[in-house]
Tab-separated table of C-alpha atoms and ligand atoms in Angstrom:
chain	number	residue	atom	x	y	z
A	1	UNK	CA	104.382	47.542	-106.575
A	2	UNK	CA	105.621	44.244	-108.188
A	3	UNK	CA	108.915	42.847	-107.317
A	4	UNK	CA	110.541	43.592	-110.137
A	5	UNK	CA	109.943	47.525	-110.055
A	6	UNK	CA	112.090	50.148	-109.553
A	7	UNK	CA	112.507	53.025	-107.028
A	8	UNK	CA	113.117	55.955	-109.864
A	9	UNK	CA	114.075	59.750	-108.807
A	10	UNK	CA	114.330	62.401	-111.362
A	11	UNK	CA	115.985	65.393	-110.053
A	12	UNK	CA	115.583	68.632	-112.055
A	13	UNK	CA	111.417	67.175	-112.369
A	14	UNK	CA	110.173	70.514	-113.110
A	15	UNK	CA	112.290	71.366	-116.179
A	16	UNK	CA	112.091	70.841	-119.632
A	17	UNK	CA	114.344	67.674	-119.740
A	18	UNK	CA	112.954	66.439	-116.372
A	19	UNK	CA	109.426	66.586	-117.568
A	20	UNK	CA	110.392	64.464	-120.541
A	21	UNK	CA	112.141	62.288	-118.703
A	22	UNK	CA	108.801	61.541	-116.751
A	23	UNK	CA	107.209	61.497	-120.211
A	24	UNK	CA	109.464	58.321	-121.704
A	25	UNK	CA	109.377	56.355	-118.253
A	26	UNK	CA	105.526	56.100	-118.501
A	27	UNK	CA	105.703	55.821	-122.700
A	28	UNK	CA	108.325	53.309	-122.479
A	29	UNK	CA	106.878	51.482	-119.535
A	30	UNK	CA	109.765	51.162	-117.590
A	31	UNK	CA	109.156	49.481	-114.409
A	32	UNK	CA	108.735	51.918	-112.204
A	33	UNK	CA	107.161	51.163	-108.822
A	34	UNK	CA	107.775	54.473	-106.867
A	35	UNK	CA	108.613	57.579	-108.830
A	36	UNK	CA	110.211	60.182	-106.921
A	37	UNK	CA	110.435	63.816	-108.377
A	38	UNK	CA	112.887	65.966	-106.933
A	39	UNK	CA	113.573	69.706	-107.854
A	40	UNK	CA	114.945	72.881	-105.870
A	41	UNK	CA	113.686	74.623	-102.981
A	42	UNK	CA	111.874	76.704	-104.711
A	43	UNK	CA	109.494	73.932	-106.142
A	44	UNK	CA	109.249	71.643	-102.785
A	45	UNK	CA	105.207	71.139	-102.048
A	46	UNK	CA	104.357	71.722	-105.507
A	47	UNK	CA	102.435	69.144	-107.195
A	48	UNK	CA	102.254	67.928	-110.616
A	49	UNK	CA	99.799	65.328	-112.092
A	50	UNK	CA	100.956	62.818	-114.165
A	51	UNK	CA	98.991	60.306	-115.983
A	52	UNK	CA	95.824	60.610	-113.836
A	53	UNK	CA	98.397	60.790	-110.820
A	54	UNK	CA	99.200	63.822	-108.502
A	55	UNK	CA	102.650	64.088	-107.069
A	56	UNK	CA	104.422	66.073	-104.939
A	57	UNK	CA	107.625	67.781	-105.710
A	58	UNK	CA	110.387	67.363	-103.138
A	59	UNK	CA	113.481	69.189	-102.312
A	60	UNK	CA	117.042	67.154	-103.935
A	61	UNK	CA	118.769	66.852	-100.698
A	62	UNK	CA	121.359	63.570	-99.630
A	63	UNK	CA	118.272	61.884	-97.569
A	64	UNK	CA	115.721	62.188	-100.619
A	65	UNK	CA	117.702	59.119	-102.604
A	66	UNK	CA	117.445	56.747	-99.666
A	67	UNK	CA	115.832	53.442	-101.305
A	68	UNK	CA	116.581	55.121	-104.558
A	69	UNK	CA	117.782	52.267	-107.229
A	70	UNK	CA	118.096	54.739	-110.367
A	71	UNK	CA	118.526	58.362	-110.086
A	72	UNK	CA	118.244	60.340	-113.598
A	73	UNK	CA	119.775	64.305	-112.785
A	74	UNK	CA	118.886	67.048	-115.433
A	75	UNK	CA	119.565	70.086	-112.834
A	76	UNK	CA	122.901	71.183	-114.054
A	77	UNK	CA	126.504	70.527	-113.428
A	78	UNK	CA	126.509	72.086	-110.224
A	79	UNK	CA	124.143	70.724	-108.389
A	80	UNK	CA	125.236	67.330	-110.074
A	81	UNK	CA	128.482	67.932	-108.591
A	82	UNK	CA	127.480	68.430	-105.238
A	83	UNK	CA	124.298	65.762	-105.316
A	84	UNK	CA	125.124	62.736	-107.618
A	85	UNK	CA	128.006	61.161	-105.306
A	86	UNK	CA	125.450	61.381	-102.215
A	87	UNK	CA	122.930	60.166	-103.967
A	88	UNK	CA	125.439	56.895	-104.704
A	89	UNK	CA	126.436	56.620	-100.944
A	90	UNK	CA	122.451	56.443	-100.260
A	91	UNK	CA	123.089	53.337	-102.724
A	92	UNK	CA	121.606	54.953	-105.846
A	93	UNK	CA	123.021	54.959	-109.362
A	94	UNK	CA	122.751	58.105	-111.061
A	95	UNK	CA	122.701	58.904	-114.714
A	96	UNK	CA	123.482	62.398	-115.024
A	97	UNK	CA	122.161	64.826	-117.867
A	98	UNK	CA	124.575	67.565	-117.026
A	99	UNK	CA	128.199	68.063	-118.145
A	100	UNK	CA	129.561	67.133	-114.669
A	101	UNK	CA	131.239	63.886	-115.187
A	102	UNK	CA	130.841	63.154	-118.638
A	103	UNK	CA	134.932	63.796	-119.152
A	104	UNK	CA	135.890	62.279	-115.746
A	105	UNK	CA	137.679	59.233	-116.959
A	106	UNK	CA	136.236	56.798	-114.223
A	107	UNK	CA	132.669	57.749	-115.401
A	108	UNK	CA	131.076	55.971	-119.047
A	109	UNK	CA	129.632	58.088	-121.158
A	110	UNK	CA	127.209	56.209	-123.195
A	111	UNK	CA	125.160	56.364	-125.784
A	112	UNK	CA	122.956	52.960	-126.063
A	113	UNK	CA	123.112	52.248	-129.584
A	114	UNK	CA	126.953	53.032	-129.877
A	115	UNK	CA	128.760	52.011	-126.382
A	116	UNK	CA	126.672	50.456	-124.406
A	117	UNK	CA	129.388	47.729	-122.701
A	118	UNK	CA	131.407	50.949	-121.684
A	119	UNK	CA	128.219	50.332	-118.983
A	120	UNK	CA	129.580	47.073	-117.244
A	121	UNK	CA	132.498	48.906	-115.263
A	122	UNK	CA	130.218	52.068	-114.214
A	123	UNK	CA	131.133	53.251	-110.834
A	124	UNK	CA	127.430	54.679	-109.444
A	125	UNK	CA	127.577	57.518	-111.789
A	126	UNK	CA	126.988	57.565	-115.713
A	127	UNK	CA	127.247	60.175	-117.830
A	128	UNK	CA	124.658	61.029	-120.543
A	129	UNK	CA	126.466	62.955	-123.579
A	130	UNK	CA	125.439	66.376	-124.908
A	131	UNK	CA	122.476	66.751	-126.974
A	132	UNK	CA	124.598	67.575	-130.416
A	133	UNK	CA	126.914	64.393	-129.618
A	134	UNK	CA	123.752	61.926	-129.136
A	135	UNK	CA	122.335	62.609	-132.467
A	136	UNK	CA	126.009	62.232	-134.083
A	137	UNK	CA	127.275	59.682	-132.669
A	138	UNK	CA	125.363	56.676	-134.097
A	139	UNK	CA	125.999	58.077	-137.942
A	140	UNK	CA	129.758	58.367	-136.936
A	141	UNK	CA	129.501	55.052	-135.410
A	142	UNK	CA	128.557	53.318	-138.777
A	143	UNK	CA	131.354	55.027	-140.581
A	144	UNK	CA	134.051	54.602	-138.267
A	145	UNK	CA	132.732	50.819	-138.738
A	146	UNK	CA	132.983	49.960	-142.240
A	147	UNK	CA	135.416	52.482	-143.537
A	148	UNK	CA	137.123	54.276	-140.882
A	149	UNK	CA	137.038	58.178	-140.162
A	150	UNK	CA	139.905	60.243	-141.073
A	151	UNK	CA	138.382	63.482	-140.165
A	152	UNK	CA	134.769	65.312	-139.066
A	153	UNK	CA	133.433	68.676	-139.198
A	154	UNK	CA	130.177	69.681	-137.941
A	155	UNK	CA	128.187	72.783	-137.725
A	156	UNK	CA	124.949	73.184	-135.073
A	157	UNK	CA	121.579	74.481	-135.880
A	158	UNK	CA	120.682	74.485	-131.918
A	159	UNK	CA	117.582	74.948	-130.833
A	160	UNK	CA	116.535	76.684	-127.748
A	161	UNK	CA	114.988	74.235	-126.039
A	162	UNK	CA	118.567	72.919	-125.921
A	163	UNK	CA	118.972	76.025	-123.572
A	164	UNK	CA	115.548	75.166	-120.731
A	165	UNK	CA	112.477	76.552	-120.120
A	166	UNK	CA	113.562	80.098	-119.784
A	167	UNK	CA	114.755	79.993	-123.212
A	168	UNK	CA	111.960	78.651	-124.673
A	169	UNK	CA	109.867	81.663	-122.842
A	170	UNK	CA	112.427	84.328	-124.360
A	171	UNK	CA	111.951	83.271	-128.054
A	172	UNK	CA	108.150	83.222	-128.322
A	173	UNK	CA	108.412	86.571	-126.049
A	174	UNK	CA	110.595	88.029	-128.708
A	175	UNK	CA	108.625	86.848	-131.741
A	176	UNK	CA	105.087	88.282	-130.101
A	177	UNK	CA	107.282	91.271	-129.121
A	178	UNK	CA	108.202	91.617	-133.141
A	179	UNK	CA	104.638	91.494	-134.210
A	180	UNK	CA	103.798	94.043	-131.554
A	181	UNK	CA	106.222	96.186	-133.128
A	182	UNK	CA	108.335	96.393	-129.716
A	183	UNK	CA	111.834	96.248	-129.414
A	184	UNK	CA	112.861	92.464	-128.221
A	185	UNK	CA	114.456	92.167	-124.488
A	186	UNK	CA	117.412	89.189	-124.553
A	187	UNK	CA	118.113	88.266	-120.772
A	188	UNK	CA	119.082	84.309	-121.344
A	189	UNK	CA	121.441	85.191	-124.337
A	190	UNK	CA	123.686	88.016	-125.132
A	191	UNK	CA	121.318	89.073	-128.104
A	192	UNK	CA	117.854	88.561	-129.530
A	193	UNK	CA	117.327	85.175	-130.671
A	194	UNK	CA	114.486	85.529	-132.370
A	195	UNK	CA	115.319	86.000	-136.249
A	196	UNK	CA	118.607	85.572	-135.453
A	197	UNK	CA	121.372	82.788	-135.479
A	198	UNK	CA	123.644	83.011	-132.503
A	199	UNK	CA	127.044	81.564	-132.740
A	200	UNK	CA	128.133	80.894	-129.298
A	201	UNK	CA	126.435	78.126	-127.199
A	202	UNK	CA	127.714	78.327	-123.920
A	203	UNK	CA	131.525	80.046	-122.444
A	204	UNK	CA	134.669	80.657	-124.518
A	205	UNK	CA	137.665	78.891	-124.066
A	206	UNK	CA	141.031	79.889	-124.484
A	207	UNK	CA	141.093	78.236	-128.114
A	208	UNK	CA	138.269	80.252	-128.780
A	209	UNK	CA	136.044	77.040	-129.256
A	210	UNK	CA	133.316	77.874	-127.235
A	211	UNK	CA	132.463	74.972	-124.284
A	212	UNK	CA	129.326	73.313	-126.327
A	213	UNK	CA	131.956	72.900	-129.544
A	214	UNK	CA	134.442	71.332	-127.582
A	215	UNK	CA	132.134	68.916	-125.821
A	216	UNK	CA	131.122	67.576	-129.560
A	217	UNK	CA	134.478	67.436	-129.800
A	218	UNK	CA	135.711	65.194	-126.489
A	219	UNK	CA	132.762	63.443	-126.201
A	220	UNK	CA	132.767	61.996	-129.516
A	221	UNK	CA	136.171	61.108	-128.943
A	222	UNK	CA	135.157	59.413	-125.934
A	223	UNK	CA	132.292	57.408	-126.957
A	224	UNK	CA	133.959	56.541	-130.034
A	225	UNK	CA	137.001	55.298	-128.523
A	226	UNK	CA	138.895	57.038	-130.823
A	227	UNK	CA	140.737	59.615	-128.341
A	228	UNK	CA	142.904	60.931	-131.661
A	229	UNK	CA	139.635	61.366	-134.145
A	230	UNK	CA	140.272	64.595	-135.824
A	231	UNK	CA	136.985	66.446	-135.781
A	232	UNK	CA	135.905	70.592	-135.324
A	233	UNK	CA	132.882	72.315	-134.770
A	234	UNK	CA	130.804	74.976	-134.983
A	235	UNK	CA	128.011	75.360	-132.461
A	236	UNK	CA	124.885	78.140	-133.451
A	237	UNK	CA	122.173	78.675	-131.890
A	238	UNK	CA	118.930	79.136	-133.882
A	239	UNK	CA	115.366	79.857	-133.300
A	240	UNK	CA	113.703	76.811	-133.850
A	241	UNK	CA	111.929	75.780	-130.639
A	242	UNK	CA	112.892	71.962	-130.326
A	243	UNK	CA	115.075	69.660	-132.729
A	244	UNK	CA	118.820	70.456	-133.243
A	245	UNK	CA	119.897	70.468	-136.781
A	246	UNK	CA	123.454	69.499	-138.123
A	247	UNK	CA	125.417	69.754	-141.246
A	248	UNK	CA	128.429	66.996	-141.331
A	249	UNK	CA	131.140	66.794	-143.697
A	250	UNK	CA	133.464	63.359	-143.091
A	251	UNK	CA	136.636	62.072	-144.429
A	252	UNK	CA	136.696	58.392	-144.587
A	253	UNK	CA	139.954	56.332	-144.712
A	254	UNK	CA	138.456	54.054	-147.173
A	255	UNK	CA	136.160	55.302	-149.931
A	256	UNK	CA	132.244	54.991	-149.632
A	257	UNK	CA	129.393	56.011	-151.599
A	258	UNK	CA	126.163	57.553	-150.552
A	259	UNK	CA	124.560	54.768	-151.613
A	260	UNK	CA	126.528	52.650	-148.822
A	261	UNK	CA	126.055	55.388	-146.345
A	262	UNK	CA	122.360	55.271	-146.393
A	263	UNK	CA	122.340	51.101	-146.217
A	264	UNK	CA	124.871	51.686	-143.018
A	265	UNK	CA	122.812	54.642	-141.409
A	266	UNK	CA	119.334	52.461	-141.928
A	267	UNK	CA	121.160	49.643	-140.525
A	268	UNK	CA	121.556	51.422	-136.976
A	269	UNK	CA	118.753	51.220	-134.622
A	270	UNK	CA	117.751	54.247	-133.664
A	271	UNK	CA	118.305	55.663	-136.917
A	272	UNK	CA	116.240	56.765	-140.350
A	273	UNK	CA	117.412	57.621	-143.330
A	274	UNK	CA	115.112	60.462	-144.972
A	275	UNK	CA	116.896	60.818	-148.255
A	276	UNK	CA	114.731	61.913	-151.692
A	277	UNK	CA	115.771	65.733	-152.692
A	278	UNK	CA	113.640	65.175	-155.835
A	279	UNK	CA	110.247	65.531	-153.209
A	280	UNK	CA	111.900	67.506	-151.161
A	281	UNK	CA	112.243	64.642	-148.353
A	282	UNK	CA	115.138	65.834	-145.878
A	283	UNK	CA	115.141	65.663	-142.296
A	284	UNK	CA	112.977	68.845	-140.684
A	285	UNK	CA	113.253	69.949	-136.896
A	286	UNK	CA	109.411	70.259	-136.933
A	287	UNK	CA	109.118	66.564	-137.898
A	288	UNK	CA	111.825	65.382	-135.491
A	289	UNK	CA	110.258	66.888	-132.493
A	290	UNK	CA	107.815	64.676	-130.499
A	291	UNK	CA	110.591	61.442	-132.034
A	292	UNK	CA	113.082	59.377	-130.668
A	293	UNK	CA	114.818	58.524	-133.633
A	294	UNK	CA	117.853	60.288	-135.229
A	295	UNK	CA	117.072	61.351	-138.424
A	296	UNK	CA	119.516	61.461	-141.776
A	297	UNK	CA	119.503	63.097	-145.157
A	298	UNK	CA	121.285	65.070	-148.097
A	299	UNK	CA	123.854	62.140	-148.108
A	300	UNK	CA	125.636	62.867	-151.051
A	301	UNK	CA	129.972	62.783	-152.088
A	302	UNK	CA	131.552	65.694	-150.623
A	303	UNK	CA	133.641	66.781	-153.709
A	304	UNK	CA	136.206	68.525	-152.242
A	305	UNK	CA	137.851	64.932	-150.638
A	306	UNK	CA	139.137	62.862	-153.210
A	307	UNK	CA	138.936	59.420	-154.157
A	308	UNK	CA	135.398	59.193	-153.225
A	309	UNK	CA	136.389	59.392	-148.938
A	310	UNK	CA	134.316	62.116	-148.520
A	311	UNK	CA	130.774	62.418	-147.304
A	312	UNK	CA	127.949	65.122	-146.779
A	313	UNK	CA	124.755	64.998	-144.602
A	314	UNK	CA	122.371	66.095	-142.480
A	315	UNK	CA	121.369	65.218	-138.991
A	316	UNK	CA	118.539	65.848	-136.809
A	317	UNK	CA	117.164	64.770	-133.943
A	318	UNK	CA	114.530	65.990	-130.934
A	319	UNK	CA	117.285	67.536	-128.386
A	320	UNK	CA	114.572	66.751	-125.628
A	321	UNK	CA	114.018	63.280	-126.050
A	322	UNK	CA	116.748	61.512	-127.796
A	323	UNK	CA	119.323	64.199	-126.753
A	324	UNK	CA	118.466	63.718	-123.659
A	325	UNK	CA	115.812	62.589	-121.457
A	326	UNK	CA	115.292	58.825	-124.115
A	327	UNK	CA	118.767	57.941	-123.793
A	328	UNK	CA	118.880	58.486	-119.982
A	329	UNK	CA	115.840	55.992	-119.678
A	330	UNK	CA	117.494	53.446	-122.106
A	331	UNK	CA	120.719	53.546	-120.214
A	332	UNK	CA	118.438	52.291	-117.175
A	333	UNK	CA	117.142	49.810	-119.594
A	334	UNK	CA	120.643	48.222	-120.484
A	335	UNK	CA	121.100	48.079	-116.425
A	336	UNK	CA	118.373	46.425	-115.772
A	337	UNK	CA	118.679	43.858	-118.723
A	338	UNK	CA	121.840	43.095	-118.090
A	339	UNK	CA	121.885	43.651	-114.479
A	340	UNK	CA	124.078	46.054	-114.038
A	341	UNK	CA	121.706	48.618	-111.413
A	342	UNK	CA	124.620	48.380	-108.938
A	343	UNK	CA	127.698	49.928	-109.355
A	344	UNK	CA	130.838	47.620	-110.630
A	345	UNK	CA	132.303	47.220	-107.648
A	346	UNK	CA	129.308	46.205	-105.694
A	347	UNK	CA	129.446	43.092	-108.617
A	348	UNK	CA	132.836	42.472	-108.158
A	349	UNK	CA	132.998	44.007	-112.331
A	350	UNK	CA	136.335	45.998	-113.681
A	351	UNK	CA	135.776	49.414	-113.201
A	352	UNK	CA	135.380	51.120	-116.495
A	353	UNK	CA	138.539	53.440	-115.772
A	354	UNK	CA	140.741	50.450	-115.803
A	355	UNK	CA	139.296	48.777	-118.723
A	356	UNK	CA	140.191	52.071	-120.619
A	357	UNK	CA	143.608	51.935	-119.358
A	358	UNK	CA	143.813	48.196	-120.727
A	359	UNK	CA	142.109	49.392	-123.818
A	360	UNK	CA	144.763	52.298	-124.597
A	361	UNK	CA	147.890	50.217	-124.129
A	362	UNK	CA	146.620	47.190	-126.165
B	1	NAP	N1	117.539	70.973	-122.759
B	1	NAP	C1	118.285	70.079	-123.389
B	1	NAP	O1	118.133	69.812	-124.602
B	1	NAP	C2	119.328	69.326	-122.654
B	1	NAP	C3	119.949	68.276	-123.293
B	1	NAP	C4	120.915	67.560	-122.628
B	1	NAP	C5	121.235	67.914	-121.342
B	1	NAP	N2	120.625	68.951	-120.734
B	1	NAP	C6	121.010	69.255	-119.355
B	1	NAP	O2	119.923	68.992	-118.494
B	1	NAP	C7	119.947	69.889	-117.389
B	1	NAP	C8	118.596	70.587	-117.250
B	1	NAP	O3	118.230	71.194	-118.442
B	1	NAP	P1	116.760	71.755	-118.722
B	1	NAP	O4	116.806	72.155	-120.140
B	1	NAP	O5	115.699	70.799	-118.275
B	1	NAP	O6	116.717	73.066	-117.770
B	1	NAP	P2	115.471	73.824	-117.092
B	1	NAP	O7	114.234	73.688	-117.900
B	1	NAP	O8	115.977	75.200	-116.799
B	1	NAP	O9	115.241	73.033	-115.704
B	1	NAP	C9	116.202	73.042	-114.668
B	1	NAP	C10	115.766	72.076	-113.566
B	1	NAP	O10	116.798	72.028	-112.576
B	1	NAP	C11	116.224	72.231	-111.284
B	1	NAP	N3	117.160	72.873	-110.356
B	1	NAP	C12	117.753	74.076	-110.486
B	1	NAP	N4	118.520	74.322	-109.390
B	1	NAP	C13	118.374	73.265	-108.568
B	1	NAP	C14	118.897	72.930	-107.293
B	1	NAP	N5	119.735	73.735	-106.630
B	1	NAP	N6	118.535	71.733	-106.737
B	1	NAP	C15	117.705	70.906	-107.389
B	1	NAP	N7	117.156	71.165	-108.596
B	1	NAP	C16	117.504	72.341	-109.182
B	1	NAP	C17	115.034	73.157	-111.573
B	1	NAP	O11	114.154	73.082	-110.463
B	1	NAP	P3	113.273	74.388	-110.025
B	1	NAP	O12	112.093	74.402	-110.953
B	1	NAP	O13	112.902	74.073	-108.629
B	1	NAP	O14	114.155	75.585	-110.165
B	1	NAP	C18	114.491	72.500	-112.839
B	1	NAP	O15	113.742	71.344	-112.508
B	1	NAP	C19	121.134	70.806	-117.650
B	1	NAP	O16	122.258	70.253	-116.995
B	1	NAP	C20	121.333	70.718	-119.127
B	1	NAP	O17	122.650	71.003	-119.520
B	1	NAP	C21	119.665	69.664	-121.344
């Protein structure tokens, strides 16, 4: 172990997001020098073998984080809720996959090509947005830049991936069941996803927004810093395996043409523009999965928004990676660039809560 690695848990090892999160530590060669992979009871003593290396699952309890410097949690709000603030008071930071704290307003919620500074003022916990947030927020990010954003609608082609490994079980169960000629069994959703489009992605709320629409909703609000951004969604849940898909329609405050749009989009890092209808070049949820990058397309004038403020696209993106387990890993990269492992007040920093008071009243 060299002095400059890092003691790494992943809790929630032995899902679909954990196991990718493993996946882009080793790819991105973060500097890892013990990796400790935590899941529930029910996995404790097994082992799994990673790059030529066998280790050993343990159980996420308070004493598993001591020496921990960066904890990345993809086990669900609950057990975030109860687990993240003891792994801070065993001196870890976490950054937390789940929708636990992403709306607390002491926590960041970052995305690390749109608010990464939000990161300075974290308080031992940082949120990491919702998969169908990630992929938008960059693309918003460039708009809101150059011409301001008026308004935003967007509609989700989920995949179930987006959902865990039980999910991804229940559509290829469904499809062999269809060839079989058998009648499908749904258990993870209310109905068979297989051939199917689902809209609802998580509970209902009172507004009848379901809780996934709502979260592209806040969190974009959030990250953007733009708590008043008008914006709506639908949320539908499709079976394509990995890769969420979505259609955007945004009204700009100051006109733009698609031309623009696609120099601003390629100008983001992170993001490609895939943009020739005449060969049939779009961006495809096969092509996307296995990527980190957030891919763009069918930019074109949305004519029903006059005076040329209106725009059209496409965005998709591997739900897995950059939706999830990539940005998680290069949060921990901005810490330790800019070292900012420890929490704010450990560094004597202004908590993030009270720069967003400053930030609202300026
Ligand atoms: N899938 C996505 O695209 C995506 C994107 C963004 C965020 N997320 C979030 O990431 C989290 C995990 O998603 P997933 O898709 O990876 O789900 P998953 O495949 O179902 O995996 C769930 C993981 O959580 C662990 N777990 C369950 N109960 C636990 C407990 N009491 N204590 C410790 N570990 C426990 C499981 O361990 P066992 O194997 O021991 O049960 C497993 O490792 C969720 O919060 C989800 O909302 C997912």
């Amino acid at each position: 172990m060299n002095h400059e690695s890092l003691t790494v848990a992943v809790v929630g090892a032995t899902g679909v997001v954990g196991r990718t999160m493993i996946q882009i530590l080793n790819e991105r060669e973060f500097p890892v020098g013990e990796l400790r992979l935590l899941a529930s009871g029910r996995s404790a003593g097994r082992t799994v073998s990673i790059d030529g290396h066998t280790l050993e699952i343990g159980e996420a309890v308070p004493d598993a984080f001591d020496g921990v410097d960066i904890a990345l949690f993809s086990a669900g709000a609950d057990v975030s809720h109860e687990l993240a603030p003891a792994a801070v008071a065993h001196g870890a930071t976490v950054i937390d996959n789940s929708s636990a704290w992403r709306m607390d307003p002491a926590i960041p919620l970052v995305v690390s090509q749109v608010n990464p500074d939000d990161l300075e003022g974290h308080p031992g916990i940082i949120a990491n947005p919702n998969c169908s947030t990630m992929q938008l927020a960059p693309v918003l990010m460039a708009l809101r830049d150059a011409v301001g954003l008026e308004r935003v609608v967007v509609d989700t082609y989920q995949s179930v991936s987006g959902t865990g490994a039980d999910a991804l079980a229940e559509l290829e169960a469904q499809i062999r069941a269809h060839i079989a000629g058998e009648a499908p069994i749904a258990s993870v959703y209310p109905h068979p996803i297989a051939f199917n489009a689902l809209p609802e992605i998580d509970v209902f709320l009172p507004n009848g927004y379901t809780k996934e629409e709502w979260k592209v909703v806040s969190e974009n609000r959030k990250i953007l810093h733009l708590p008043d951004l008008r914006i709506s969604c639908t949320a539908v849940r499709v079976p394509v395996f990995v890769s969420h898909s979505e259609a955007v329609h945004v009204e700009t405050r100051d006109p733009i043409t698609p031309d623009r749009a696609r120099r601003l989009f390629a100008a983001v890092p992170g993001v490609v523009v895939q943009d020739d209808p005449a060969s049939h070049r779009y961006p495809l949820a096969t092509e996307a999965a296995g990527r980190d990058e957030i891919f763009v397309g069918r930019i074109r004038r949305d004519e029903s928004i006059a005076d040329g403020r209106g725009l059209a696209l496409w965005v998709v993106s591997d739900n897995l990676r950059k939706g999830a387990a990539t940005n998680a890993v290069e949060i921990a990269e901005v810490l330790r660039e800019r070292g900012w492992i420890h929490s704010a007040d450990a560094r004597g920093a202004t908590p993030y809560a009270t720069q967003v008071v400053a930030e609202a009243r300026a």
